Every structure is written in structure tokens, then in C-alpha cells.
XYZ file of N, CA and C in Angstrom:
762
model
N 66.327 -37.231 38.333
C 66.578 -37.371 36.901
C 67.293 -38.694 36.641
N 66.821 -39.419 35.648
C 67.365 -40.726 35.322
C 68.379 -40.599 34.191
N 69.590 -41.093 34.434
C 70.676 -41.009 33.470
C 70.998 -42.405 32.946
N 71.199 -42.526 31.640
C 71.659 -43.781 31.042
C 73.056 -43.554 30.471
N 73.984 -44.438 30.812
C 75.344 -44.392 30.270
C 75.540 -45.617 29.387
N 75.730 -45.383 28.097
C 75.964 -46.479 27.147
C 77.447 -46.440 26.774
N 78.209 -47.321 27.387
C 79.669 -47.285 27.276
C 80.208 -48.668 27.613
N 81.119 -49.189 26.787
C 81.634 -50.544 27.022
C 82.933 -50.579 27.808
N 83.601 -49.437 27.978
C 84.845 -49.405 28.727
C 84.548 -49.130 30.200
N 84.857 -50.089 31.064
C 84.504 -49.977 32.476
C 85.173 -48.788 33.143
N 86.428 -48.508 32.808
C 87.113 -47.349 33.380
C 86.382 -46.053 33.041
N 85.964 -45.946 31.791
C 85.251 -44.746 31.355
C 83.892 -44.636 32.046
N 83.222 -45.768 32.235
C 81.928 -45.782 32.942
C 82.106 -45.262 34.362
N 83.066 -45.828 35.082
C 83.279 -45.439 36.482
C 83.696 -43.987 36.603
N 84.538 -43.538 35.666
C 84.992 -42.138 35.691
C 83.812 -41.192 35.511
N 82.979 -41.448 34.511
C 81.829 -40.590 34.250
C 80.837 -40.634 35.400
N 80.554 -41.819 35.916
C 79.596 -41.935 37.018
C 80.071 -41.181 38.252
N 81.362 -41.276 38.544
C 81.894 -40.540 39.695
C 81.741 -39.036 39.522
N 81.985 -38.545 38.314
C 81.821 -37.110 38.061
C 80.355 -36.690 38.180
N 79.455 -37.533 37.695
C 78.022 -37.225 37.800
C 77.567 -37.218 39.248
N 78.103 -38.128 40.046
C 77.726 -38.185 41.458
C 78.217 -36.959 42.219
N 79.320 -36.369 41.762
C 79.909 -35.221 42.461
C 79.260 -33.891 42.090
N 78.742 -33.808 40.858
C 78.257 -32.517 40.355
C 76.911 -32.125 40.979
N 76.594 -30.821 40.915
C 75.345 -30.308 41.482
C 74.536 -29.519 40.450
N 74.821 -29.761 39.169
C 74.124 -29.023 38.110
C 72.750 -29.622 37.850
N 72.684 -30.941 37.805
C 71.404 -31.626 37.639
C 71.256 -32.675 38.743
N 70.035 -32.896 39.229
C 69.833 -33.931 40.252
C 69.773 -35.314 39.595
N 70.626 -36.214 40.006
C 70.645 -37.568 39.446
C 70.036 -38.517 40.472
N 68.897 -39.092 40.142
C 68.228 -40.022 41.057
C 68.550 -41.473 40.745
N 68.926 -41.742 39.474
C 69.239 -43.104 39.079
C 70.191 -43.071 37.888
N 71.181 -43.968 37.894
C 72.104 -44.102 36.769
C 72.064 -45.537 36.272
N 71.709 -45.704 35.008
C 71.638 -47.026 34.393
C 72.873 -47.223 33.529
N 73.597 -48.312 33.741
C 74.800 -48.598 32.975
C 74.472 -49.665 31.929
N 74.725 -49.351 30.671
C 74.458 -50.273 29.563
C 75.775 -50.473 28.826
N 76.328 -51.695 28.874
C 77.678 -51.963 28.402
C 77.749 -52.413 26.945
N 76.601 -52.536 26.275
C 76.618 -53.021 24.898
C 75.409 -52.487 24.138
N 75.472 -52.623 22.833
C 74.343 -52.242 21.977
C 73.112 -53.063 22.345
N 73.298 -54.364 22.555
C 72.181 -55.262 22.884
C 71.524 -54.857 24.193
N 72.330 -54.551 25.221
C 71.763 -54.138 26.499
C 70.949 -52.860 26.340
N 71.451 -51.936 25.525
C 70.747 -50.675 25.314
C 69.420 -50.896 24.594
N 69.434 -51.739 23.575
C 68.197 -52.023 22.843
C 67.168 -52.657 23.766
N 67.603 -53.640 24.544
C 66.685 -54.309 25.478
C 66.117 -53.327 26.486
N 66.962 -52.409 26.969
C 66.509 -51.446 27.977
C 65.491 -50.474 27.393
N 65.796 -49.873 26.229
C 64.943 -48.821 25.688
C 63.672 -49.351 25.019
N 63.573 -50.650 24.879
C 62.308 -51.212 24.383
C 61.185 -50.992 25.381
N 61.520 -50.957 26.682
C 60.485 -50.830 27.718
C 60.772 -49.746 28.742
N 61.860 -49.002 28.553
C 62.239 -47.990 29.540
C 62.685 -46.712 28.837
N 62.865 -45.674 29.631
C 63.333 -44.403 29.088
C 64.305 -43.764 30.077
N 64.905 -42.671 29.671
C 65.815 -41.915 30.534
C 65.634 -40.432 30.218
N 66.115 -39.590 31.116
C 66.015 -38.142 30.903
C 67.209 -37.595 30.131
N 68.335 -38.299 30.220
C 69.554 -37.883 29.529
C 70.393 -39.129 29.282
N 71.009 -39.203 28.094
C 71.836 -40.349 27.730
C 73.261 -39.894 27.432
N 74.235 -40.594 28.011
C 75.630 -40.451 27.616
C 75.965 -41.692 26.791
N 76.471 -41.508 25.589
C 76.622 -42.640 24.674
C 77.959 -42.608 23.957
N 78.730 -43.695 24.113
C 79.945 -43.856 23.320
C 79.540 -44.256 21.904
N 80.248 -43.762 20.906
C 79.888 -44.047 19.520
C 80.219 -45.490 19.150
N 81.379 -45.973 19.614
C 81.828 -47.316 19.222
C 81.741 -48.248 20.419
N 80.904 -49.283 20.325
C 80.751 -50.277 21.382
C 81.358 -51.602 20.941
N 81.543 -52.501 21.876
C 82.166 -53.771 21.564
C 81.389 -54.605 20.575
N 80.055 -54.457 20.565
C 79.244 -55.266 19.650
C 78.670 -54.453 18.497
N 79.286 -53.309 18.207
C 78.843 -52.524 17.055
C 78.779 -51.037 17.343
N 78.318 -50.283 16.359
C 78.158 -48.841 16.517
C 76.901 -48.555 17.317
N 77.000 -47.645 18.283
C 75.850 -47.331 19.122
C 74.699 -46.742 18.315
N 75.019 -46.127 17.178
C 73.974 -45.538 16.346
C 72.997 -46.596 15.825
N 73.451 -47.843 15.788
C 72.579 -48.924 15.320
C 71.440 -49.207 16.302
N 71.569 -48.713 17.525
C 70.503 -48.878 18.514
C 69.199 -48.286 17.987
N 69.310 -47.172 17.263
C 68.127 -46.451 16.815
C 67.459 -47.094 15.601
N 68.065 -48.154 15.096
C 67.412 -48.932 14.058
C 66.395 -49.900 14.668
N 66.491 -50.094 15.990
C 65.644 -51.065 16.666
C 64.633 -50.430 17.619
N 64.975 -49.285 18.198
C 64.080 -48.630 19.150
C 64.038 -47.135 18.869
N 62.940 -46.506 19.224
C 62.812 -45.059 19.097
C 63.229 -44.410 20.412
N 64.177 -43.500 20.325
C 64.653 -42.787 21.508
C 64.639 -41.303 21.188
N 63.866 -40.545 21.963
C 63.774 -39.101 21.732
C 64.315 -38.337 22.931
N 65.356 -38.871 23.509
C 66.003 -38.283 24.687
C 67.251 -37.532 24.263
N 67.527 -36.365 24.854
C 68.794 -35.679 24.550
C 69.989 -36.583 24.836
N 70.964 -36.545 23.947
C 72.137 -37.417 24.057
C 73.406 -36.582 24.060
N 74.303 -36.910 24.990
C 75.653 -36.359 24.983
C 76.564 -37.491 24.549
N 77.157 -37.367 23.386
C 78.011 -38.432 22.869
C 79.394 -38.374 23.519
N 79.992 -39.556 23.656
C 81.357 -39.678 24.159
C 82.168 -40.314 23.042
N 83.280 -39.700 22.683
C 84.037 -40.219 21.547
C 85.511 -39.890 21.666
N 86.331 -40.741 21.054
C 87.759 -40.450 20.938
C 88.076 -39.875 19.569
N 87.058 -39.796 18.686
C 87.264 -39.338 17.321
C 87.047 -37.832 17.262
N 88.045 -37.048 17.639
C 87.839 -35.621 17.815
C 87.385 -34.889 16.556
N 88.146 -34.968 15.471
C 87.764 -34.257 14.248
C 86.442 -34.791 13.706
N 86.264 -36.070 13.827
C 85.043 -36.732 13.377
C 83.840 -36.165 14.115
N 83.952 -36.108 15.438
C 82.836 -35.631 16.237
C 82.535 -34.164 15.954
N 83.569 -33.352 15.869
C 83.344 -31.926 15.647
C 82.688 -31.680 14.299
N 83.096 -32.421 13.300
C 82.521 -32.247 11.971
C 81.035 -32.534 11.966
N 80.638 -33.557 12.728
C 79.236 -33.962 12.724
C 78.381 -33.089 13.625
N 78.891 -32.735 14.816
C 78.036 -32.128 15.823
C 78.073 -30.602 15.886
N 79.004 -29.978 15.202
C 79.160 -28.541 15.397
C 77.915 -27.755 14.986
N 77.099 -28.302 14.087
C 75.925 -27.581 13.622
C 74.646 -28.004 14.332
N 74.764 -28.864 15.340
C 73.572 -29.387 15.986
C 73.548 -29.023 17.464
N 72.383 -29.207 18.075
C 72.206 -28.852 19.474
C 72.684 -29.950 20.408
N 73.154 -31.070 19.868
C 73.661 -32.153 20.701
C 75.093 -31.834 21.095
N 75.452 -32.150 22.327
C 76.827 -31.924 22.752
C 77.592 -33.239 22.734
N 78.900 -33.160 22.888
C 79.724 -34.362 22.907
C 80.915 -34.130 23.824
N 81.473 -35.230 24.351
C 82.658 -35.197 25.199
C 83.772 -35.957 24.493
N 84.923 -35.322 24.360
C 86.063 -35.969 23.715
C 86.929 -36.647 24.771
N 87.176 -37.938 24.587
C 88.060 -38.651 25.516
C 89.506 -38.210 25.313
N 90.268 -37.960 26.370
C 89.842 -37.963 27.769
C 89.268 -36.597 28.138
N 88.137 -36.553 28.798
C 87.522 -35.286 29.150
C 87.696 -35.016 30.640
N 87.625 -33.742 30.987
C 87.788 -33.317 32.372
C 86.428 -32.996 32.986
N 86.431 -32.790 34.291
C 85.196 -32.480 35.018
C 84.534 -31.228 34.452
N 85.342 -30.246 34.100
C 84.813 -28.990 33.556
C 84.079 -29.227 32.231
N 84.582 -30.147 31.404
C 83.926 -30.458 30.127
C 82.538 -31.040 30.365
N 82.436 -31.924 31.360
C 81.133 -32.510 31.694
C 80.176 -31.427 32.160
N 80.644 -30.520 33.001
C 79.783 -29.452 33.521
C 79.242 -28.577 32.389
N 80.091 -28.262 31.425
C 79.639 -27.449 30.288
C 78.565 -28.184 29.490
N 78.750 -29.496 29.304
C 77.763 -30.284 28.569
C 76.434 -30.331 29.313
N 76.496 -30.461 30.638
C 75.264 -30.493 31.437
C 74.548 -29.142 31.399
N 75.316 -28.068 31.412
C 74.703 -26.737 31.305
C 74.001 -26.579 29.962
N 74.613 -27.114 28.917
C 73.984 -27.047 27.601
C 72.707 -27.876 27.580
N 72.749 -29.030 28.229
C 71.556 -29.877 28.317
C 70.417 -29.132 29.000
N 70.713 -28.443 30.089
C 69.681 -27.683 30.799
C 69.074 -26.628 29.886
N 69.920 -26.003 29.069
C 69.433 -24.916 28.215
C 68.545 -25.403 27.077
N 68.665 -26.675 26.674
C 67.887 -27.146 25.529
C 66.787 -28.143 25.889
N 66.788 -28.670 27.117
C 65.901 -29.804 27.390
C 64.425 -29.457 27.245
N 64.047 -28.219 27.558
C 62.623 -27.864 27.472
C 62.160 -27.637 26.037
N 63.112 -27.439 25.136
C 62.765 -27.228 23.736
C 63.509 -28.206 22.837
N 63.728 -29.394 23.351
C 64.524 -30.364 22.605
C 63.772 -30.860 21.382
N 64.437 -30.775 20.245
C 63.859 -31.211 18.974
C 64.659 -32.410 18.474
N 64.053 -33.591 18.380
C 64.814 -34.770 17.958
C 65.208 -34.775 16.483
N 64.640 -33.900 15.668
C 64.909 -33.935 14.231
C 66.382 -33.710 13.901
N 67.037 -32.672 14.483
C 68.478 -32.526 14.212
C 69.277 -33.731 14.686
N 68.841 -34.339 15.784
C 69.502 -35.538 16.278
C 69.478 -36.643 15.238
N 68.330 -36.872 14.645
C 68.200 -37.936 13.654
C 69.036 -37.630 12.416
N 69.084 -36.364 12.027
C 69.889 -35.984 10.861
C 71.376 -36.197 11.136
N 71.813 -35.812 12.330
C 73.227 -35.958 12.644
C 73.614 -37.424 12.719
N 72.705 -38.266 13.191
C 72.979 -39.700 13.250
C 73.122 -40.277 11.856
N 72.318 -39.792 10.943
C 72.412 -40.261 9.567
C 73.782 -39.911 8.981
N 74.250 -38.705 9.272
C 75.557 -38.276 8.804
C 76.655 -39.136 9.399
N 76.526 -39.430 10.685
C 77.509 -40.273 11.358
C 77.571 -41.664 10.754
N 76.411 -42.233 10.486
C 76.360 -43.594 9.968
C 76.996 -43.703 8.594
N 76.918 -42.630 7.811
C 77.486 -42.666 6.471
C 79.006 -42.745 6.508
N 79.609 -42.233 7.590
C 81.066 -42.202 7.614
C 81.711 -43.056 8.670
N 80.918 -43.839 9.412
C 81.490 -44.496 10.577
C 82.453 -45.620 10.250
N 82.422 -46.169 9.032
C 83.292 -47.284 8.717
C 84.742 -46.870 8.486
N 84.986 -45.549 8.438
C 86.317 -45.080 8.099
C 87.066 -44.536 9.309
N 86.458 -44.625 10.501
C 87.059 -44.022 11.675
C 87.661 -45.081 12.584
N 88.780 -44.749 13.192
C 89.450 -45.663 14.104
C 89.817 -44.901 15.379
N 90.107 -45.657 16.429
C 90.527 -45.039 17.677
C 91.965 -44.555 17.548
N 92.196 -43.344 18.017
C 93.535 -42.768 17.971
C 94.147 -42.655 19.366
N 93.308 -42.730 20.406
C 93.788 -42.600 21.779
C 93.112 -43.656 22.640
N 93.792 -44.048 23.717
C 93.298 -45.118 24.573
C 93.385 -44.676 26.033
N 92.246 -44.767 26.732
C 92.192 -44.311 28.106
C 92.571 -45.440 29.060
N 93.526 -45.164 29.948
C 93.976 -46.136 30.933
C 93.973 -45.473 32.309
N 94.057 -46.299 33.351
C 94.117 -45.759 34.707
C 95.558 -45.737 35.199
N 95.938 -44.615 35.807
C 97.250 -44.467 36.416
C 97.031 -44.011 37.852
N 97.065 -44.979 38.789
C 96.695 -44.657 40.163
C 95.216 -44.345 40.227
N 94.871 -43.183 40.765
C 93.464 -42.772 40.827
C 93.108 -41.786 39.721
N 93.967 -41.699 38.705
C 93.726 -40.789 37.586
C 93.561 -41.572 36.293
N 92.916 -40.929 35.323
C 92.815 -41.504 33.988
C 93.830 -40.820 33.078
N 94.431 -41.602 32.202
C 95.464 -41.094 31.305
C 95.147 -41.533 29.888
N 95.384 -40.667 28.922
C 95.128 -40.988 27.525
C 96.442 -41.280 26.811
N 96.514 -42.461 26.168
C 97.712 -42.877 25.439
C 97.467 -42.737 23.942
N 98.350 -42.020 23.255
C 98.231 -41.841 21.815
C 98.642 -43.126 21.097
N 98.030 -43.390 19.938
C 98.372 -44.606 19.184
C 99.843 -44.636 18.802
N 100.434 -43.463 18.579
C 101.843 -43.414 18.181
C 102.791 -43.815 19.300
N 102.289 -43.800 20.540
C 103.108 -44.222 21.675
C 102.696 -45.606 22.175
N 101.793 -46.266 21.472
C 101.335 -47.592 21.869
C 102.154 -48.646 21.136
N 102.957 -49.390 21.866
C 103.802 -50.410 21.249
C 102.993 -51.644 20.879
N 102.199 -52.129 21.824
C 101.370 -53.303 21.544
C 100.337 -53.510 22.651
N 99.314 -54.282 22.314
C 98.359 -54.811 23.275
C 98.684 -56.293 23.437
N 98.591 -56.794 24.667
C 98.769 -58.235 24.833
C 97.801 -58.765 25.890
N 97.303 -59.958 25.627
C 96.364 -60.603 26.531
C 97.109 -61.573 27.429
N 96.772 -61.528 28.720
C 97.376 -62.451 29.683
C 96.321 -62.777 30.733
N 95.974 -64.059 30.819
C 94.909 -64.438 31.734
C 93.599 -63.805 31.325
N 92.935 -63.159 32.268
C 91.644 -62.525 31.993
C 91.787 -61.070 31.562
N 93.028 -60.589 31.460
C 93.228 -59.160 31.247
C 93.881 -58.855 29.895
N 93.603 -57.629 29.416
C 94.284 -57.088 28.249
C 95.171 -55.948 28.737
N 96.407 -55.925 28.276
C 97.355 -54.898 28.692
C 97.789 -54.058 27.490
N 98.109 -52.811 27.765
C 98.657 -51.900 26.755
C 100.057 -51.526 27.200
N 101.031 -51.730 26.338
C 102.411 -51.339 26.624
C 102.819 -50.221 25.674
N 103.438 -49.191 26.221
C 103.841 -48.034 25.421
C 105.288 -48.164 24.956
N 105.650 -47.373 23.976
C 107.016 -47.377 23.461
C 108.009 -46.867 24.498
N 107.512 -46.100 25.493
C 108.410 -45.636 26.552
C 108.342 -46.530 27.792
N 108.007 -47.839 27.549
C 108.178 -48.891 28.557
C 107.206 -48.795 29.738
N 105.996 -48.340 29.504
C 104.963 -48.343 30.540
C 103.883 -49.346 30.148
N 103.363 -50.072 31.127
C 102.322 -51.057 30.859
C 101.112 -50.775 31.742
N 99.921 -50.824 31.129
C 98.672 -50.538 31.834
C 97.646 -51.622 31.508
N 96.740 -51.866 32.437
C 95.575 -52.691 32.130
C 94.652 -51.877 31.234
N 94.150 -52.499 30.174
C 93.226 -51.817 29.276
C 91.894 -52.556 29.281
N 90.813 -51.814 29.499
C 89.490 -52.409 29.672
C 88.851 -52.736 28.326
N 89.239 -53.862 27.766
C 88.671 -54.332 26.508
C 89.143 -55.773 26.322
N 88.805 -56.359 25.197
C 89.314 -57.687 24.863
C 90.108 -57.587 23.567
N 91.012 -58.523 23.362
C 91.830 -58.477 22.152
C 90.963 -58.662 20.906
N 89.871 -59.418 21.048
C 88.958 -59.648 19.936
C 88.244 -58.370 19.531
N 87.859 -57.557 20.530
C 87.101 -56.339 20.229
C 87.996 -55.167 19.854
N 89.149 -55.027 20.530
C 89.974 -53.849 20.294
C 90.545 -53.829 18.887
N 90.794 -54.997 18.293
C 91.366 -55.021 16.949
C 90.425 -54.394 15.932
N 89.120 -54.430 16.208
C 88.151 -53.833 15.297
C 88.178 -52.308 15.336
N 88.794 -51.744 16.382
C 88.773 -50.295 16.578
C 90.088 -49.617 16.209
N 91.090 -50.405 15.821
C 92.430 -49.859 15.591
C 92.702 -49.555 14.127
N 93.684 -48.701 13.913
C 94.121 -48.344 12.566
C 94.886 -49.527 11.969
N 94.371 -50.168 10.916
C 95.034 -51.348 10.355
C 96.377 -51.044 9.710
N 96.669 -49.793 9.441
C 97.978 -49.449 8.898
C 99.043 -49.397 9.987
N 98.597 -49.243 11.224
C 99.528 -49.125 12.353
C 99.619 -50.421 13.146
N 98.471 -51.096 13.338
C 98.422 -52.271 14.209
C 98.061 -53.541 13.433
N 98.604 -54.662 13.922
C 98.290 -55.954 13.318
C 98.205 -56.997 14.431
N 97.184 -57.850 14.364
C 97.020 -58.934 15.334
C 97.856 -60.120 14.842
N 99.032 -60.308 15.439
C 99.957 -61.314 14.943
C 99.630 -62.713 15.451
N 98.969 -62.796 16.594
C 98.518 -64.081 17.122
C 97.380 -63.824 18.101
N 96.936 -64.841 18.803
C 95.749 -64.667 19.652
C 96.030 -63.845 20.910
N 97.299 -63.503 21.160
C 97.635 -62.747 22.365
C 98.191 -61.355 22.095
N 98.723 -61.109 20.890
C 99.417 -59.849 20.640
C 98.854 -59.084 19.442
N 98.628 -57.784 19.648
C 98.362 -56.819 18.577
C 99.516 -55.820 18.632
N 100.214 -55.661 17.532
C 101.500 -54.962 17.567
C 101.523 -53.745 16.639
N 102.138 -52.690 17.120
C 102.438 -51.502 16.321
C 103.748 -51.778 15.562
N 103.793 -51.419 14.302
C 105.023 -51.626 13.507
C 106.263 -51.058 14.193
N 106.070 -49.910 14.860
C 107.209 -49.217 15.454
C 107.832 -49.992 16.607
N 107.116 -50.994 17.137
C 107.638 -51.775 18.258
C 108.500 -52.947 17.793
N 108.487 -53.239 16.507
C 109.227 -54.389 15.981
C 110.671 -53.994 15.699
N 111.589 -54.688 16.357
C 113.014 -54.400 16.171
C 113.712 -55.422 15.288
N 113.138 -56.628 15.204
C 113.793 -57.680 14.433
C 112.765 -58.730 14.018
N 112.939 -59.269 12.807
C 112.089 -60.352 12.311
C 112.987 -61.551 12.049
N 112.690 -62.656 12.726
C 113.525 -63.861 12.614
C 112.704 -64.965 11.956
N 113.159 -65.416 10.807
C 112.455 -66.473 10.080
C 113.121 -67.804 10.380
N 112.534 -68.565 11.292
C 113.064 -69.877 11.652
C 112.777 -70.889 10.541
N 111.609 -70.727 9.905
C 111.214 -71.566 8.769
C 110.075 -70.838 8.072
N 109.567 -71.432 7.001
C 108.470 -70.786 6.272
C 107.200 -70.696 7.111
N 107.102 -71.539 8.132
C 105.909 -71.572 8.974
C 106.177 -71.096 10.398
N 107.370 -70.541 10.619
C 107.709 -70.100 11.973
C 108.509 -68.806 11.901
N 107.798 -67.687 12.131
C 108.420 -66.363 12.063
C 108.267 -65.691 13.420
N 109.385 -65.257 13.972
C 109.400 -64.636 15.296
C 109.624 -63.132 15.183
N 108.971 -62.389 16.076
C 109.157 -60.947 16.125
C 109.819 -60.558 17.438
N 110.845 -59.741 17.361
C 111.461 -59.170 18.543
C 110.884 -57.764 18.737
N 110.497 -57.475 19.967
C 109.804 -56.224 20.240
C 110.583 -55.354 21.217
N 110.353 -54.071 21.112
C 110.877 -53.132 22.094
C 109.736 -52.206 22.528
N 109.426 -52.219 23.823
C 110.093 -52.951 24.907
C 109.755 -54.444 24.894
N 110.582 -55.231 25.605
C 110.315 -56.657 25.712
C 108.999 -56.882 26.460
N 108.200 -57.842 26.021
C 106.927 -58.127 26.716
C 107.168 -58.523 28.170
N 106.342 -58.000 29.072
C 106.479 -58.315 30.488
C 106.115 -59.764 30.782
N 105.346 -60.381 29.878
C 104.966 -61.773 30.105
C 106.122 -62.726 29.824
N 107.266 -62.169 29.378
C 108.483 -62.952 29.151
C 108.221 -64.131 28.211
N 107.675 -63.820 27.069
C 107.351 -64.867 26.105
C 107.861 -64.473 24.726
N 108.176 -65.465 23.919
C 108.543 -65.201 22.536
C 107.276 -64.907 21.738
N 107.394 -64.026 20.763
C 106.230 -63.619 19.979
C 106.376 -64.165 18.564
N 105.525 -65.124 18.224
C 105.527 -65.710 16.889
C 104.264 -65.301 16.148
N 104.405 -65.085 14.849
C 103.240 -64.806 14.017
C 102.488 -66.118 13.800
N 101.181 -66.082 13.959
C 100.380 -67.279 13.692
C 100.628 -67.761 12.269
N 100.673 -69.077 12.089
C 100.975 -69.639 10.779
C 100.042 -69.101 9.703
N 98.772 -68.958 10.049
C 97.786 -68.495 9.060
C 97.916 -67.008 8.766
N 98.690 -66.285 9.606
C 98.814 -64.839 9.465
C 100.140 -64.415 8.858
N 101.053 -65.353 8.656
C 102.412 -64.974 8.234
C 102.412 -64.178 6.932
N 101.755 -64.693 5.918
C 101.757 -64.027 4.610
C 101.157 -62.625 4.699
N 99.995 -62.522 5.341
C 99.320 -61.218 5.453
C 100.136 -60.248 6.304
N 100.746 -60.767 7.359
C 101.543 -59.909 8.232
C 102.768 -59.364 7.508
N 103.420 -60.185 6.711
C 104.607 -59.719 5.974
C 104.225 -58.671 4.936
N 103.062 -58.819 4.344
C 102.573 -57.795 3.408
C 102.351 -56.483 4.162
N 101.737 -56.600 5.334
C 101.483 -55.419 6.171
C 102.794 -54.730 6.541
N 103.788 -55.500 6.906
C 105.075 -54.944 7.309
C 105.758 -54.223 6.150
N 105.511 -54.652 4.935
C 106.160 -54.055 3.773
C 105.467 -52.800 3.266
N 104.282 -52.511 3.777
C 103.555 -51.321 3.324
C 104.232 -50.066 3.830
């Protein structure tokens, strides 16, 4: 059986693939990894799969937009961090979904459901549910972030996320309780997925939660510094970009 995983977070890809390799519910002969909407469109123009695991939000857009370019009539198990959102859309349909962070048992239940419907799979409910999703997708944001802790995956709530910061080739997530993790994304892409009432991209390296700001120092009209808790591990001062000062101060006052 050929499996396609459409997911832009490398940690999530590896976690799911490892679980699929371990399970004995369905025989997996090939696993195709597609890290973007574009890769998925290119693949499904000339190829197919027996089962698709698909994250709703990809780095280059909503995965649902794939179906505007190619016809796919394969059963899909969606992967999402939008719990209430997903349940509202999928509870009346035969498609299953996995809520991040999911456990091995959750995957097994989804695979069992796939086995029960694959011989009588009807794409019509799938298309209807996608239409419903597309109507509301602009209002949803990520509330939890999956990180690796040793050989385990851990989910960090937005309320405990102090800030994201870029250093070298990596993006890091620091929590309000002073823990820092590598986060598999880019600062350019993650800002599109965050709650704008909670997070603000103050410069090209930092996206900050209001709750992490302990002090605002105005050196001049064009130089505003933010003191954060916890202190950034990169040991650097955090200044708001000159072009962002006005908008950032408005955000802080909301």
C-alpha cells in the first residue's frame, strides 16, 4: 500500500512515518513525503496513493488548495492542531483526522477506520467537507506547537510560548517557564500561522508573545528596546524594527 504524507513540519513527518513503519494494521510498501502544496500538486498530477495523511496548513498555503489543481479521490486522514475546527468540520463525514499531538493509539484507530471505509469510499462527502473548511480557514490559527524533547514529541501551548527566535539556520521556541526547543519552521512562515492578538514579529529574528515583555525602553523615536522574560539565550538586545515601531505599539496597547 502506497502512503502519501503531506506535511511541512519535519518532526511531525518523522514521527508519523515511524509510527506507520511500526504498525501492522495495513501493509505499507512505499511512503511518499510531500513537504509543500507545490510538491503535492506536482506529485498528484501524474501519481496516486492508496491513503493520504495531510496537514491542513502548509508553509506555502492551505493544503485544501491542492484540490483546485488536481483531482484526488483517495481517502484522506487530516492532521491538524485546530481541534474544535477539525471536529466541527469532520464529525459528520467518513473522513478521519488526527489532532496534534497524537499518540500511536490515535493513528491505529484512524487506520482501522480507513480499512472499514476503503472498499466503499465515496469522495462526495470529502469534497463537501473541503468546501466547508475553505470557507472558514482564514480565521484559524495554531494554538499548539510540536517540539522534540529527547526521543519524545511534546506539545507547547501558545499561552506558554514566550517567543520564537531565529539563529543561524534554525528557529527556536522559548517558553515562559524558561525552556528552549528547536522548532521545525521558519520565522517567515510561522508568523502566518500565529494568533496576531498574542504574537508580533518585532524584527527579522524575533516573534514575541505580549506576556514575555517585561519592559519597554524608548531610546529615541526610532529606537525602542524590549526586555523579555526569560532572557534570550542568544544574549542579544531585542529592538523593534524601525518600520514596525508604530504598529507594534498599537498592538501592545490592545
